[in-house]
């Protein structure tokens, strides 16, 4: 099994917009998040996406097309994480039920920004509830707080060991302390944020896992992020 880390753009504070590709030994390709909308990217966008940073370009560097992706894990449906779902018409999307129900409610709030990408009627969604083993070695970890039904991903690799993709539950190193961490402007439930932070930190310790933060400009250069680099 291999894990590729993709930088799919840059936020206004210089932090990466991440995506991830898990390739299993039996040939299953699992994409985690699809990045900021290629249709919205441009000089006026709040996320900058370089010519080689779009999700299609990142996959192409590995010899893959959107049609080669079997599963797309949605950590959540914020516009910088779900902006290109419409490319993956052959994939099955996996999302927490509570999050999908919130996003498709009458008042989706910020989750509605990218609905033109993730809300197309022909896309196939699998709704899960709580922690879920997606595949052997790939565990979805419910981590609400940033938004209801946010999920992180634990990947157990044969040589590297465990890697925990915290996504926006722990966006950077400064948010590691569950008791003292600040809330980001986009966190909606402080008690749940602190509980999820505590749980993910404890899980990373128990698994001796590399904890990858969601948007960490300092951590990103220390990781294997070259176009064809990976953890295995």
PDB file of N, CA, C and O in Angstrom, residues 83-150:
ATOM      1  N   UNK A  83     -14.063  20.685  -4.090  1.00  0.00           N
ATOM      2  CA  UNK A  83     -14.342  21.519  -5.244  1.00  0.00           C
ATOM      3  C   UNK A  83     -14.292  20.839  -6.594  1.00  0.00           C
ATOM      4  O   UNK A  83     -14.673  21.433  -7.600  1.00  0.00           O
ATOM      5  N   UNK A  84     -13.833  19.562  -6.629  1.00  0.00           N
ATOM      6  CA  UNK A  84     -13.698  18.889  -7.920  1.00  0.00           C
ATOM      7  C   UNK A  84     -14.304  17.491  -7.916  1.00  0.00           C
ATOM      8  O   UNK A  84     -13.880  16.624  -8.682  1.00  0.00           O
ATOM      9  N   UNK A  85     -15.310  17.294  -7.084  1.00  0.00           N
ATOM     10  CA  UNK A  85     -15.966  15.986  -7.058  1.00  0.00           C
ATOM     11  C   UNK A  85     -16.541  15.614  -8.416  1.00  0.00           C
ATOM     12  O   UNK A  85     -16.609  14.430  -8.769  1.00  0.00           O
ATOM     13  N   UNK A  86     -16.949  16.617  -9.171  1.00  0.00           N
ATOM     14  CA  UNK A  86     -17.604  16.347 -10.446  1.00  0.00           C
ATOM     15  C   UNK A  86     -16.701  15.664 -11.468  1.00  0.00           C
ATOM     16  O   UNK A  86     -17.190  15.102 -12.450  1.00  0.00           O
ATOM     17  N   UNK A  87     -15.391  15.670 -11.225  1.00  0.00           N
ATOM     18  CA  UNK A  87     -14.467  14.973 -12.130  1.00  0.00           C
ATOM     19  C   UNK A  87     -14.546  13.458 -11.986  1.00  0.00           C
ATOM     20  O   UNK A  87     -14.188  12.725 -12.912  1.00  0.00           O
ATOM     21  N   UNK A  88     -15.027  12.987 -10.833  1.00  0.00           N
ATOM     22  CA  UNK A  88     -14.882  11.571 -10.487  1.00  0.00           C
ATOM     23  C   UNK A  88     -16.219  10.845 -10.593  1.00  0.00           C
ATOM     24  O   UNK A  88     -16.748  10.300  -9.626  1.00  0.00           O
ATOM     25  N   UNK A  89     -16.732  10.829 -11.794  1.00  0.00           N
ATOM     26  CA  UNK A  89     -18.071  10.291 -12.018  1.00  0.00           C
ATOM     27  C   UNK A  89     -18.137   8.778 -11.866  1.00  0.00           C
ATOM     28  O   UNK A  89     -19.228   8.224 -11.681  1.00  0.00           O
ATOM     29  N   UNK A  90     -17.004   8.090 -11.943  1.00  0.00           N
ATOM     30  CA  UNK A  90     -16.996   6.635 -11.804  1.00  0.00           C
ATOM     31  C   UNK A  90     -16.725   6.179 -10.374  1.00  0.00           C
ATOM     32  O   UNK A  90     -16.777   4.987 -10.084  1.00  0.00           O
ATOM     33  N   UNK A  91     -16.407   7.107  -9.491  1.00  0.00           N
ATOM     34  CA  UNK A  91     -16.021   6.763  -8.120  1.00  0.00           C
ATOM     35  C   UNK A  91     -17.233   6.706  -7.199  1.00  0.00           C
ATOM     36  O   UNK A  91     -18.306   7.239  -7.512  1.00  0.00           O
ATOM     37  N   UNK A  92     -17.027   6.071  -6.059  1.00  0.00           N
ATOM     38  CA  UNK A  92     -18.005   6.112  -4.971  1.00  0.00           C
ATOM     39  C   UNK A  92     -17.446   7.045  -3.899  1.00  0.00           C
ATOM     40  O   UNK A  92     -16.301   6.907  -3.480  1.00  0.00           O
ATOM     41  N   UNK A  93     -18.258   7.999  -3.459  1.00  0.00           N
ATOM     42  CA  UNK A  93     -17.847   8.977  -2.459  1.00  0.00           C
ATOM     43  C   UNK A  93     -18.279   8.501  -1.076  1.00  0.00           C
ATOM     44  O   UNK A  93     -19.424   8.064  -0.896  1.00  0.00           O
ATOM     45  N   UNK A  94     -17.375   8.607  -0.119  1.00  0.00           N
ATOM     46  CA  UNK A  94     -17.638   8.109   1.231  1.00  0.00           C
ATOM     47  C   UNK A  94     -17.618   9.278   2.199  1.00  0.00           C
ATOM     48  O   UNK A  94     -16.607   9.986   2.327  1.00  0.00           O
ATOM     49  N   UNK A  95     -18.720   9.495   2.885  1.00  0.00           N
ATOM     50  CA  UNK A  95     -18.873  10.654   3.749  1.00  0.00           C
ATOM     51  C   UNK A  95     -19.669  10.249   4.984  1.00  0.00           C
ATOM     52  O   UNK A  95     -20.482   9.299   4.928  1.00  0.00           O
ATOM     53  N   UNK A  96     -19.444  10.942   6.098  1.00  0.00           N
ATOM     54  CA  UNK A  96     -20.239  10.685   7.282  1.00  0.00           C
ATOM     55  C   UNK A  96     -21.700  11.093   7.031  1.00  0.00           C
ATOM     56  O   UNK A  96     -21.975  12.139   6.449  1.00  0.00           O
ATOM     57  N   UNK A  97     -22.603  10.241   7.475  1.00  0.00           N
ATOM     58  CA  UNK A  97     -24.028  10.502   7.241  1.00  0.00           C
ATOM     59  C   UNK A  97     -24.440  11.863   7.808  1.00  0.00           C
ATOM     60  O   UNK A  97     -25.158  12.634   7.157  1.00  0.00           O
ATOM     61  N   UNK A  98     -24.026  12.174   9.031  1.00  0.00           N
ATOM     62  CA  UNK A  98     -24.446  13.433   9.651  1.00  0.00           C
ATOM     63  C   UNK A  98     -23.954  14.633   8.856  1.00  0.00           C
ATOM     64  O   UNK A  98     -24.629  15.659   8.772  1.00  0.00           O
ATOM     65  N   UNK A  99     -22.785  14.496   8.261  1.00  0.00           N
ATOM     66  CA  UNK A  99     -22.241  15.603   7.472  1.00  0.00           C
ATOM     67  C   UNK A  99     -23.014  15.770   6.169  1.00  0.00           C
ATOM     68  O   UNK A  99     -23.372  16.898   5.784  1.00  0.00           O
ATOM     69  N   UNK A 100     -23.288  14.669   5.502  1.00  0.00           N
ATOM     70  CA  UNK A 100     -24.032  14.734   4.243  1.00  0.00           C
ATOM     71  C   UNK A 100     -25.442  15.283   4.476  1.00  0.00           C
ATOM     72  O   UNK A 100     -25.937  16.097   3.679  1.00  0.00           O
ATOM     73  N   UNK A 101     -26.061  14.873   5.559  1.00  0.00           N
ATOM     74  CA  UNK A 101     -27.408  15.365   5.849  1.00  0.00           C
ATOM     75  C   UNK A 101     -27.387  16.861   6.151  1.00  0.00           C
ATOM     76  O   UNK A 101     -28.309  17.590   5.759  1.00  0.00           O
ATOM     77  N   UNK A 102     -26.343  17.324   6.833  1.00  0.00           N
ATOM     78  CA  UNK A 102     -26.201  18.760   7.064  1.00  0.00           C
ATOM     79  C   UNK A 102     -26.021  19.499   5.749  1.00  0.00           C
ATOM     80  O   UNK A 102     -26.658  20.528   5.489  1.00  0.00           O
ATOM     81  N   UNK A 103     -25.138  18.968   4.890  1.00  0.00           N
ATOM     82  CA  UNK A 103     -24.834  19.639   3.627  1.00  0.00           C
ATOM     83  C   UNK A 103     -26.034  19.692   2.695  1.00  0.00           C
ATOM     84  O   UNK A 103     -26.154  20.617   1.881  1.00  0.00           O
ATOM     85  N   UNK A 104     -26.913  18.720   2.781  1.00  0.00           N
ATOM     86  CA  UNK A 104     -28.070  18.669   1.890  1.00  0.00           C
ATOM     87  C   UNK A 104     -29.340  19.192   2.555  1.00  0.00           C
ATOM     88  O   UNK A 104     -30.430  19.060   2.005  1.00  0.00           O
ATOM     89  N   UNK A 105     -29.177  19.789   3.737  1.00  0.00           N
ATOM     90  CA  UNK A 105     -30.321  20.373   4.423  1.00  0.00           C
ATOM     91  C   UNK A 105     -30.692  21.699   3.784  1.00  0.00           C
ATOM     92  O   UNK A 105     -30.016  22.198   2.878  1.00  0.00           O
ATOM     93  N   UNK A 106     -31.739  22.292   4.266  1.00  0.00           N
ATOM     94  CA  UNK A 106     -32.183  23.559   3.700  1.00  0.00           C
ATOM     95  C   UNK A 106     -31.222  24.707   3.941  1.00  0.00           C
ATOM     96  O   UNK A 106     -31.253  25.704   3.228  1.00  0.00           O
ATOM     97  N   UNK A 107     -30.369  24.592   4.969  1.00  0.00           N
ATOM     98  CA  UNK A 107     -29.435  25.661   5.305  1.00  0.00           C
ATOM     99  C   UNK A 107     -28.023  25.089   5.433  1.00  0.00           C
ATOM    100  O   UNK A 107     -27.491  24.956   6.532  1.00  0.00           O
ATOM    101  N   UNK A 108     -27.382  24.747   4.321  1.00  0.00           N
ATOM    102  CA  UNK A 108     -26.066  24.112   4.386  1.00  0.00           C
ATOM    103  C   UNK A 108     -24.943  25.052   4.775  1.00  0.00           C
ATOM    104  O   UNK A 108     -23.842  24.610   5.104  1.00  0.00           O
ATOM    105  N   UNK A 109     -25.200  26.367   4.731  1.00  0.00           N
ATOM    106  CA  UNK A 109     -24.157  27.324   5.072  1.00  0.00           C
ATOM    107  C   UNK A 109     -22.974  27.208   4.129  1.00  0.00           C
ATOM    108  O   UNK A 109     -23.131  27.084   2.912  1.00  0.00           O
ATOM    109  N   UNK A 110     -21.757  27.224   4.691  1.00  0.00           N
ATOM    110  CA  UNK A 110     -20.547  27.233   3.860  1.00  0.00           C
ATOM    111  C   UNK A 110     -20.416  25.965   3.028  1.00  0.00           C
ATOM    112  O   UNK A 110     -19.733  25.963   1.999  1.00  0.00           O
ATOM    113  N   UNK A 111     -21.051  24.869   3.453  1.00  0.00           N
ATOM    114  CA  UNK A 111     -20.962  23.629   2.695  1.00  0.00           C
ATOM    115  C   UNK A 111     -21.663  23.737   1.342  1.00  0.00           C
ATOM    116  O   UNK A 111     -21.403  22.951   0.441  1.00  0.00           O
ATOM    117  N   UNK A 112     -22.536  24.715   1.213  1.00  0.00           N
ATOM    118  CA  UNK A 112     -23.243  24.889  -0.047  1.00  0.00           C
ATOM    119  C   UNK A 112     -22.422  25.582  -1.122  1.00  0.00           C
ATOM    120  O   UNK A 112     -22.809  25.579  -2.290  1.00  0.00           O
ATOM    121  N   UNK A 113     -21.267  26.147  -0.745  1.00  0.00           N
ATOM    122  CA  UNK A 113     -20.466  26.910  -1.711  1.00  0.00           C
ATOM    123  C   UNK A 113     -20.034  26.046  -2.890  1.00  0.00           C
ATOM    124  O   UNK A 113     -20.056  26.480  -4.040  1.00  0.00           O
ATOM    125  N   UNK A 114     -19.621  24.812  -2.606  1.00  0.00           N
ATOM    126  CA  UNK A 114     -19.133  23.915  -3.673  1.00  0.00           C
ATOM    127  C   UNK A 114     -20.180  22.888  -4.082  1.00  0.00           C
ATOM    128  O   UNK A 114     -19.844  21.884  -4.713  1.00  0.00           O
ATOM    129  N   UNK A 115     -21.431  23.149  -3.785  1.00  0.00           N
ATOM    130  CA  UNK A 115     -22.456  22.152  -4.096  1.00  0.00           C
ATOM    131  C   UNK A 115     -22.564  21.883  -5.586  1.00  0.00           C
ATOM    132  O   UNK A 115     -22.963  20.787  -6.003  1.00  0.00           O
ATOM    133  N   UNK A 116     -22.184  22.842  -6.416  1.00  0.00           N
ATOM    134  CA  UNK A 116     -22.190  22.608  -7.856  1.00  0.00           C
ATOM    135  C   UNK A 116     -21.234  21.517  -8.275  1.00  0.00           C
ATOM    136  O   UNK A 116     -21.380  20.941  -9.353  1.00  0.00           O
ATOM    137  N   UNK A 117     -20.263  21.212  -7.420  1.00  0.00           N
ATOM    138  CA  UNK A 117     -19.324  20.120  -7.689  1.00  0.00           C
ATOM    139  C   UNK A 117     -19.760  18.832  -7.022  1.00  0.00           C
ATOM    140  O   UNK A 117     -19.855  17.790  -7.667  1.00  0.00           O
ATOM    141  N   UNK A 118     -20.046  18.887  -5.704  1.00  0.00           N
ATOM    142  CA  UNK A 118     -20.327  17.638  -4.980  1.00  0.00           C
ATOM    143  C   UNK A 118     -21.799  17.246  -4.993  1.00  0.00           C
ATOM    144  O   UNK A 118     -22.127  16.092  -4.677  1.00  0.00           O
ATOM    145  N   UNK A 119     -22.680  18.161  -5.360  1.00  0.00           N
ATOM    146  CA  UNK A 119     -24.110  17.893  -5.243  1.00  0.00           C
ATOM    147  C   UNK A 119     -24.783  17.410  -6.516  1.00  0.00           C
ATOM    148  O   UNK A 119     -26.019  17.405  -6.589  1.00  0.00           O
ATOM    149  N   UNK A 120     -24.023  16.990  -7.505  1.00  0.00           N
ATOM    150  CA  UNK A 120     -24.621  16.538  -8.760  1.00  0.00           C
ATOM    151  C   UNK A 120     -25.372  15.224  -8.557  1.00  0.00           C
ATOM    152  O   UNK A 120     -24.874  14.319  -7.872  1.00  0.00           O
ATOM    153  N   UNK A 121     -26.549  15.090  -9.132  1.00  0.00           N
ATOM    154  CA  UNK A 121     -27.405  13.936  -8.825  1.00  0.00           C
ATOM    155  C   UNK A 121     -26.842  12.591  -9.254  1.00  0.00           C
ATOM    156  O   UNK A 121     -27.227  11.563  -8.701  1.00  0.00           O
ATOM    157  N   UNK A 122     -25.930  12.571 -10.221  1.00  0.00           N
ATOM    158  CA  UNK A 122     -25.414  11.283 -10.692  1.00  0.00           C
ATOM    159  C   UNK A 122     -24.228  10.784  -9.872  1.00  0.00           C
ATOM    160  O   UNK A 122     -23.773   9.658 -10.090  1.00  0.00           O
ATOM    161  N   UNK A 123     -23.717  11.581  -8.947  1.00  0.00           N
ATOM    162  CA  UNK A 123     -22.601  11.113  -8.122  1.00  0.00           C
ATOM    163  C   UNK A 123     -23.110  10.114  -7.086  1.00  0.00           C
ATOM    164  O   UNK A 123     -24.195  10.276  -6.522  1.00  0.00           O
ATOM    165  N   UNK A 124     -22.295   9.113  -6.817  1.00  0.00           N
ATOM    166  CA  UNK A 124     -22.700   8.011  -5.926  1.00  0.00           C
ATOM    167  C   UNK A 124     -22.074   8.203  -4.552  1.00  0.00           C
ATOM    168  O   UNK A 124     -20.846   8.275  -4.424  1.00  0.00           O
ATOM    169  N   UNK A 125     -22.909   8.270  -3.518  1.00  0.00           N
ATOM    170  CA  UNK A 125     -22.440   8.482  -2.154  1.00  0.00           C
ATOM    171  C   UNK A 125     -22.715   7.262  -1.280  1.00  0.00           C
ATOM    172  O   UNK A 125     -23.794   6.668  -1.354  1.00  0.00           O
ATOM    173  N   UNK A 126     -21.721   6.924  -0.468  1.00  0.00           N
ATOM    174  CA  UNK A 126     -21.891   5.921   0.579  1.00  0.00           C
ATOM    175  C   UNK A 126     -21.840   6.652   1.919  1.00  0.00           C
ATOM    176  O   UNK A 126     -20.851   7.310   2.241  1.00  0.00           O
ATOM    177  N   UNK A 127     -22.897   6.545   2.700  1.00  0.00           N
ATOM    178  CA  UNK A 127     -22.975   7.241   3.976  1.00  0.00           C
ATOM    179  C   UNK A 127     -22.562   6.290   5.091  1.00  0.00           C
ATOM    180  O   UNK A 127     -23.117   5.202   5.222  1.00  0.00           O
ATOM    181  N   UNK A 128     -21.589   6.710   5.880  1.00  0.00           N
ATOM    182  CA  UNK A 128     -21.108   5.898   6.998  1.00  0.00           C
ATOM    183  C   UNK A 128     -21.425   6.625   8.297  1.00  0.00           C
ATOM    184  O   UNK A 128     -21.679   7.829   8.312  1.00  0.00           O
ATOM    185  N   UNK A 129     -21.397   5.872   9.387  1.00  0.00           N
ATOM    186  CA  UNK A 129     -21.718   6.466  10.684  1.00  0.00           C
ATOM    187  C   UNK A 129     -20.628   6.122  11.683  1.00  0.00           C
ATOM    188  O   UNK A 129     -20.434   4.963  12.035  1.00  0.00           O
ATOM    189  N   UNK A 130     -19.875   7.155  12.107  1.00  0.00           N
ATOM    190  CA  UNK A 130     -18.813   6.941  13.081  1.00  0.00           C
ATOM    191  C   UNK A 130     -17.593   6.287  12.463  1.00  0.00           C
ATOM    192  O   UNK A 130     -17.444   6.216  11.233  1.00  0.00           O
ATOM    193  N   UNK A 131     -16.712   5.794  13.331  1.00  0.00           N
ATOM    194  CA  UNK A 131     -15.479   5.162  12.852  1.00  0.00           C
ATOM    195  C   UNK A 131     -15.817   3.968  11.964  1.00  0.00           C
ATOM    196  O   UNK A 131     -16.684   3.152  12.308  1.00  0.00           O
ATOM    197  N   UNK A 132     -15.145   3.881  10.836  1.00  0.00           N
ATOM    198  CA  UNK A 132     -15.473   2.860   9.834  1.00  0.00           C
ATOM    199  C   UNK A 132     -14.197   2.344   9.180  1.00  0.00           C
ATOM    200  O   UNK A 132     -13.380   3.141   8.709  1.00  0.00           O
ATOM    201  N   UNK A 133     -14.026   1.035   9.140  1.00  0.00           N
ATOM    202  CA  UNK A 133     -12.926   0.462   8.369  1.00  0.00           C
ATOM    203  C   UNK A 133     -13.334   0.482   6.907  1.00  0.00           C
ATOM    204  O   UNK A 133     -14.201  -0.284   6.481  1.00  0.00           O
ATOM    205  N   UNK A 134     -12.709   1.348   6.142  1.00  0.00           N
ATOM    206  CA  UNK A 134     -13.047   1.468   4.726  1.00  0.00           C
ATOM    207  C   UNK A 134     -12.494   0.285   3.942  1.00  0.00           C
ATOM    208  O   UNK A 134     -13.198  -0.329   3.124  1.00  0.00           O
ATOM    209  N   UNK A 135     -11.225  -0.019   4.188  1.00  0.00           N
ATOM    210  CA  UNK A 135     -10.508  -1.131   3.575  1.00  0.00           C
ATOM    211  C   UNK A 135      -9.507  -1.638   4.608  1.00  0.00           C
ATOM    212  O   UNK A 135      -9.194  -0.919   5.566  1.00  0.00           O
ATOM    213  N   UNK A 136      -8.980  -2.826   4.460  1.00  0.00           N
ATOM    214  CA  UNK A 136      -7.940  -3.262   5.394  1.00  0.00           C
ATOM    215  C   UNK A 136      -6.792  -2.250   5.426  1.00  0.00           C
ATOM    216  O   UNK A 136      -6.226  -1.895   4.392  1.00  0.00           O
ATOM    217  N   UNK A 137      -6.514  -1.733   6.612  1.00  0.00           N
ATOM    218  CA  UNK A 137      -5.453  -0.752   6.767  1.00  0.00           C
ATOM    219  C   UNK A 137      -5.875   0.691   6.582  1.00  0.00           C
ATOM    220  O   UNK A 137      -5.050   1.602   6.721  1.00  0.00           O
ATOM    221  N   UNK A 138      -7.150   0.925   6.302  1.00  0.00           N
ATOM    222  CA  UNK A 138      -7.650   2.301   6.111  1.00  0.00           C
ATOM    223  C   UNK A 138      -8.879   2.494   7.006  1.00  0.00           C
ATOM    224  O   UNK A 138      -9.928   1.888   6.765  1.00  0.00           O
ATOM    225  N   UNK A 139      -8.723   3.323   8.033  1.00  0.00           N
ATOM    226  CA  UNK A 139      -9.785   3.559   9.008  1.00  0.00           C
ATOM    227  C   UNK A 139     -10.255   4.999   8.925  1.00  0.00           C
ATOM    228  O   UNK A 139      -9.448   5.931   9.012  1.00  0.00           O
ATOM    229  N   UNK A 140     -11.547   5.188   8.755  1.00  0.00           N
ATOM    230  CA  UNK A 140     -12.149   6.515   8.819  1.00  0.00           C
ATOM    231  C   UNK A 140     -12.462   6.815  10.277  1.00  0.00           C
ATOM    232  O   UNK A 140     -13.074   5.992  10.964  1.00  0.00           O
ATOM    233  N   UNK A 141     -12.055   7.993  10.742  1.00  0.00           N
ATOM    234  CA  UNK A 141     -12.196   8.358  12.151  1.00  0.00           C
ATOM    235  C   UNK A 141     -13.086   9.595  12.254  1.00  0.00           C
ATOM    236  O   UNK A 141     -12.716  10.677  11.792  1.00  0.00           O
ATOM    237  N   UNK A 142     -14.256   9.432  12.817  1.00  0.00           N
ATOM    238  CA  UNK A 142     -15.169  10.553  12.980  1.00  0.00           C
ATOM    239  C   UNK A 142     -14.518  11.592  13.894  1.00  0.00           C
ATOM    240  O   UNK A 142     -14.035  11.259  14.974  1.00  0.00           O
ATOM    241  N   UNK A 143     -14.477  12.854  13.443  1.00  0.00           N
ATOM    242  CA  UNK A 143     -13.764  13.900  14.191  1.00  0.00           C
ATOM    243  C   UNK A 143     -14.492  15.238  14.057  1.00  0.00           C
ATOM    244  O   UNK A 143     -13.948  16.219  13.564  1.00  0.00           O
ATOM    245  N   UNK A 144     -15.729  15.254  14.500  1.00  0.00           N
ATOM    246  CA  UNK A 144     -16.565  16.453  14.406  1.00  0.00           C
ATOM    247  C   UNK A 144     -15.981  17.614  15.210  1.00  0.00           C
ATOM    248  O   UNK A 144     -15.141  17.437  16.088  1.00  0.00           O
ATOM    249  N   UNK A 145     -16.500  18.796  14.924  1.00  0.00           N
ATOM    250  CA  UNK A 145     -16.115  19.994  15.651  1.00  0.00           C
ATOM    251  C   UNK A 145     -15.832  21.134  14.691  1.00  0.00           C
ATOM    252  O   UNK A 145     -16.447  22.200  14.769  1.00  0.00           O
ATOM    253  N   UNK A 146     -14.875  20.915  13.801  1.00  0.00           N
ATOM    254  CA  UNK A 146     -14.659  21.892  12.717  1.00  0.00           C
ATOM    255  C   UNK A 146     -15.970  22.077  11.961  1.00  0.00           C
ATOM    256  O   UNK A 146     -16.330  23.191  11.578  1.00  0.00           O
ATOM    257  N   UNK A 147     -16.644  20.970  11.801  1.00  0.00           N
ATOM    258  CA  UNK A 147     -17.991  20.944  11.263  1.00  0.00           C
ATOM    259  C   UNK A 147     -18.580  19.593  11.662  1.00  0.00           C
ATOM    260  O   UNK A 147     -17.842  18.636  11.917  1.00  0.00           O
ATOM    261  N   UNK A 148     -19.876  19.522  11.740  1.00  0.00           N
ATOM    262  CA  UNK A 148     -20.528  18.262  12.081  1.00  0.00           C
ATOM    263  C   UNK A 148     -20.190  17.192  11.046  1.00  0.00           C
ATOM    264  O   UNK A 148     -20.299  17.413   9.843  1.00  0.00           O
ATOM    265  N   UNK A 149     -19.754  16.019  11.520  1.00  0.00           N
ATOM    266  CA  UNK A 149     -19.486  14.911  10.617  1.00  0.00           C
ATOM    267  C   UNK A 149     -18.169  14.991   9.876  1.00  0.00           C
ATOM    268  O   UNK A 149     -17.970  14.264   8.899  1.00  0.00           O
ATOM    269  N   UNK A 150     -17.259  15.837  10.334  1.00  0.00           N
ATOM    270  CA  UNK A 150     -15.902  15.824   9.767  1.00  0.00           C
ATOM    271  C   UNK A 150     -15.294  14.452  10.046  1.00  0.00           C
ATOM    272  O   UNK A 150     -15.568  13.813  11.064  1.00  0.00           O
TER     273      UNK A 150
END
